[in-house]
Amino acid sequence: MKSLRQPSGTQRTKGFEQPEELMRVALGKVPASLVVQNARVLNVYTGELLEGWSVAVKGSQIACVEKDVSHAIGKDTRCIDAAGKTLIPGFIDGHTHLSWLFSPAEFLKAAIPGGTTTIVTETMEPYPVSGVNGVMDFIASTQDQPVKIFLTAPAMGSISKRTVGISPKALNALLKHPAVVGLGESYWQGVLQTPEKFFPAFEATRLFQKVIEGHTAGARGEKLNAYAALGPSSCHEPITAEQALERLRLGFWVMIREGSIRRDLSAISEIRATGIDTRRMILVTDGLSPKDLLEKGAMEYVVQRAVDCGFKPVEAVQMATVNAAQRFYLDHRLGGIAPGRDADMILIPDIKTIQAEMVISNGQVVAEHGKLLKKPRSHVFLKESRNSIHLKRAMTATDFDVSTRKSARYAHVRVMETVTDLVTRESEAVLAVKDGKVLPDPDGDILKVAAVDRTRYPGKTFTGFIKGFCMKHGAIASSAAWDTSDIVVVGANESDMALAVNRIHALQGGAVVCANGKVRAEIALPIFGLMSDLPLKTLNRKLAAVRRAAAALGIPFPDPLLTLVTLTGAAIPFLRICEEGLVNLKNGANRSLIVRLR
């Protein structure tokens, strides 16, 4: 019998079995390597809980699922008695971001024991700072792990004209990679405003028969329809049941976030009252902080929250398994407990209690009772990936001057005003001008904010003004500025702003809080200027120190680093900043900083 050719766009686990070998196990001609007996098996395809069933595994795949698999047991078969407990498929996180703060290996140490066995992550963060080689290095760090990690190529929505989009050559190289399942989130505002920058990437992705991930925050009506017509077929941005329903009706896969950036499960759970089919709804994290990962866990927490919010337990598990697998054209091998699928399974006490007592990934027991049994592989990143902060010279206080006509006494300026910890709006302020320099007003909560290019045009800087950080002195900076190749810094004092940026350069990436000419707290992020290689608990302690130092300066946000790095983001409304200036996301137009002088 000839072996079947695996479908395009999928990766195969090392050591997977050929179909004929699985067939022999199912027929009792070859012994299984692992058998789970006497389980209450959840069949996600029918929604049934099958009492007293067993699963036989050969290598990394499932060979047969039935009441009696004794014919597949040999002298070397490992047999596990489930004792009537519930066996469900391993969880799939269908949308997250693994290239910020922690390394994939450190993330997996905390995520695997709870039952997360497959992850789909974006790669938009390393691409603008390290290009396709950096993304390939990041991909390499996710492979040959105890669980499966798939990735999406970066669509690169950006307010920076030098950063927006991905080259056809780079995209083609990434789409060829077997671990890349599609094109990453494509912000609807940028797509509709400059479709010519995104159409080639959409078409290339279609030719590879891979998915196009969507991002429709704030879109509705004809704009949402127009965006859907172009090909993006998922969205993780609904925050209400009404928004989720509108997208489901247009054929989107709706991803419900319950992570560290947003928690939308409670609001969207109201959709249950409509009685709609949930098979195009997917549970995701959209990113987890070290603190949440350590304290709450990964997908096991999300699924339990869905149950607690009133979703039927079987539906909740389906939304974290088979639904996600179907969305990424991976259900021929993932998402369910059935012959030919990868042997990714979780043993839990009962269908309402999402607490992993045993985690099986690729046919191996990788965790038991919360203890990790198979250590993730640590990756040695390329030298170039650890050397991504480029400045032509040390920054000085005058690099953050806002210059204007020397005869002016006052300037009416546009201000980025923080409405929430993530959303900004455009407002105006009248600031004093001295010797041709527009001055901030810390007492009035008008501070300076700057974006400094660290890759394409090292040192190119744009400085504007921001309201809402409430600092009377000091500065905070980060090299992980969303959707750009910038360092972003906010400060009440230009000297401290320069100190913070220069310290990031010395660290080759990181987050720094300064005050009165001294570094008050810092964390190094030397991998792409985005990620740490510290143990997760150490990283969490350092992040807590950064939060405390920021709070001591008066910054009111619960996660000041997250608020800071989103100031350059191309998807969160409304006024954003990059090294080229201010941009209004409503229309994509650049906004002049100075409105008028007097």
Coordinates of N, CA and C in Angstrom, one line a residue, residues 220 380 390:
R220 N -18.3 47.5 10.9 CA -19.6 47.0 10.9 C -20.3 47.4 9.5
V380 N 18.8 28.2 20.5 CA 19.8 29.2 20.4 C 19.6 30.1 19.2
H390 N 19.6 49.2 16.7 CA 20.6 50.0 16.0 C 20.4 51.5 16.1

